Short mmCIF file of C-alpha atoms in Angstrom, two decimals:
data_model
loop_
_atom_site.label_atom_id
_atom_site.label_comp_id
_atom_site.label_asym_id
_atom_site.label_seq_id
_atom_site.Cartn_x
_atom_site.Cartn_y
_atom_site.Cartn_z
CA UNK A 25 -34.69 -57.68 47.02
CA UNK A 26 -37.76 -57.69 44.81
CA UNK A 27 -38.20 -55.35 41.88
CA UNK A 28 -40.07 -52.12 42.58
CA UNK A 29 -39.99 -48.80 44.41
CA UNK A 30 -39.50 -48.54 48.17
CA UNK A 31 -38.75 -45.64 50.49
CA UNK A 32 -38.22 -44.68 54.10
CA UNK A 33 -37.97 -41.41 56.03
CA UNK A 34 -35.43 -40.47 58.70
CA UNK A 35 -35.81 -37.33 60.82
CA UNK A 36 -32.22 -36.11 61.03
CA UNK A 37 -33.17 -33.33 63.44
CA UNK A 38 -34.06 -35.92 66.09
CA UNK A 39 -31.94 -38.83 64.88
CA UNK A 40 -34.98 -41.13 64.64
CA UNK A 41 -37.16 -42.72 61.98
CA UNK A 42 -40.07 -40.47 60.98
CA UNK A 43 -43.36 -42.24 61.69
CA UNK A 44 -46.78 -41.22 60.43
CA UNK A 45 -45.46 -39.48 57.30
CA UNK A 46 -47.95 -39.59 54.42
CA UNK A 47 -46.25 -40.36 51.10
CA UNK A 48 -47.85 -40.33 47.64
CA UNK A 49 -46.35 -41.79 44.46
CA UNK A 50 -47.18 -40.29 41.07
CA UNK A 51 -46.42 -41.42 37.52
CA UNK A 52 -45.67 -38.53 35.14
CA UNK A 53 -46.48 -39.03 31.49
CA UNK A 54 -47.49 -36.77 28.60
CA UNK A 55 -47.51 -33.69 30.84
CA UNK A 56 -49.90 -35.33 33.30
CA UNK A 57 -49.41 -36.57 36.85
CA UNK A 58 -51.32 -39.66 38.00
CA UNK A 59 -51.38 -40.74 41.65
CA UNK A 60 -50.75 -44.48 41.67
CA UNK A 61 -49.97 -45.29 45.30
CA UNK A 62 -49.83 -43.83 48.80
CA UNK A 63 -49.06 -44.88 52.33
CA UNK A 64 -48.05 -43.80 55.82
CA UNK A 65 -44.73 -44.66 57.44
CA UNK A 66 -44.63 -46.96 60.46
CA UNK A 67 -42.59 -46.56 63.66
CA UNK A 68 -39.44 -47.53 61.72
CA UNK A 69 -40.03 -44.76 59.13
CA UNK A 70 -40.92 -47.37 56.50
CA UNK A 71 -44.02 -48.39 54.61
CA UNK A 72 -45.41 -51.88 55.14
CA UNK A 73 -44.65 -52.77 51.51
CA UNK A 74 -43.34 -51.34 48.26
CA UNK A 75 -44.90 -48.20 46.78
CA UNK A 76 -44.97 -49.97 43.42
CA UNK A 77 -44.14 -53.49 42.28
CA UNK A 78 -45.27 -56.28 39.98
CA UNK A 79 -46.74 -55.61 36.56
CA UNK A 80 -47.47 -51.96 37.44
CA UNK A 81 -43.73 -51.31 37.87
CA UNK A 82 -42.60 -49.93 34.51
CA UNK A 83 -39.83 -47.64 33.24
CA UNK A 84 -40.78 -43.96 33.31
CA UNK A 85 -40.73 -40.78 35.35
CA UNK A 86 -42.08 -40.94 38.91
CA UNK A 87 -42.47 -38.54 41.80
CA UNK A 88 -42.69 -39.26 45.51
CA UNK A 89 -44.30 -36.49 47.58
CA UNK A 90 -43.45 -36.61 51.28
CA UNK A 91 -45.83 -34.63 53.54
CA UNK A 92 -43.21 -33.63 56.10
CA UNK A 93 -44.86 -30.44 57.36
CA UNK A 94 -47.69 -32.46 58.90
CA UNK A 95 -45.12 -34.82 60.43
CA UNK A 96 -43.13 -32.02 62.09
CA UNK A 97 -46.28 -30.33 63.38
CA UNK A 98 -47.41 -33.72 64.74
CA UNK A 99 -44.23 -34.18 66.77
CA UNK A 100 -44.56 -30.70 68.25
CA UNK A 101 -42.11 -28.70 66.15
CA UNK A 102 -43.26 -25.14 65.64
CA UNK A 103 -43.09 -24.23 61.96
CA UNK A 104 -43.45 -20.83 60.36
CA UNK A 105 -46.48 -20.32 58.13
CA UNK A 106 -45.96 -21.14 55.44
CA UNK A 107 -43.47 -23.80 56.51
CA UNK A 108 -40.09 -23.77 54.81
CA UNK A 109 -40.67 -27.45 53.93
CA UNK A 110 -44.21 -28.76 53.80
CA UNK A 111 -44.47 -31.21 50.90
CA UNK A 112 -41.15 -32.49 49.56
CA UNK A 113 -41.36 -33.77 45.96
CA UNK A 114 -38.64 -36.12 44.72
CA UNK A 115 -38.78 -36.75 40.95
CA UNK A 116 -36.76 -39.62 39.52
CA UNK A 117 -36.53 -41.88 36.51
CA UNK A 118 -36.85 -45.65 36.30
CA UNK A 119 -34.82 -46.98 33.39
CA UNK A 120 -35.31 -50.70 34.02
CA UNK A 121 -38.22 -52.64 35.46
CA UNK A 122 -35.75 -55.43 36.28
CA UNK A 123 -34.18 -53.56 39.19
CA UNK A 124 -35.07 -52.36 42.68
CA UNK A 125 -35.23 -48.60 43.36
CA UNK A 126 -35.06 -47.45 46.97
CA UNK A 127 -35.56 -43.68 47.40
CA UNK A 128 -35.11 -42.64 51.05
CA UNK A 129 -35.63 -39.15 52.47
CA UNK A 130 -33.45 -37.67 55.22
CA UNK A 131 -35.30 -34.62 56.51
CA UNK A 132 -35.23 -31.78 59.03
CA UNK A 133 -37.54 -28.75 59.21
CA UNK A 134 -35.02 -26.70 57.19
CA UNK A 135 -33.55 -29.18 54.70
CA UNK A 136 -33.53 -32.64 53.16
CA UNK A 137 -31.42 -35.10 51.21
CA UNK A 138 -32.23 -38.11 49.08
CA UNK A 139 -30.33 -40.72 47.11
CA UNK A 140 -30.80 -44.02 45.37
CA UNK A 141 -30.34 -46.59 48.10
CA UNK A 142 -30.20 -50.34 48.06
#
C-alpha cells in the first residue's frame, strides 16, 4: 500500500457501500483549517484515489468531513431538520509520512464509527 490518506464509507443501515458521498480533507495548522482535497465516493463507497499522497503528505493534524446528510436524503431516507447527522468531521493526527493511513466511516442516520484501517 502506498503512503497517504485513504477512506471509504459504508452505510450500515442498509448494509451497502455509500456511493455519492462528498468528502473534504482539511489540514489544521496554527488555528487555521485549509481544504486540501475533496472527492465523491463511487459505487463501492471509495474514492478513485487517495485523498492525499506524495510530497503533500506530511505529519500533522487533518480532518475529513463526510457529507452524509446529503447522501441519506439522496437515497430517500427522511431526515429531521436539522438532521441528527449532516456533516461528520473526523479529526486525526499523522505522526509519520512513511505510513499509510486509512480512515473509513461506518454510518447510519443516527450514528457512526471510525477507526484506523489498513
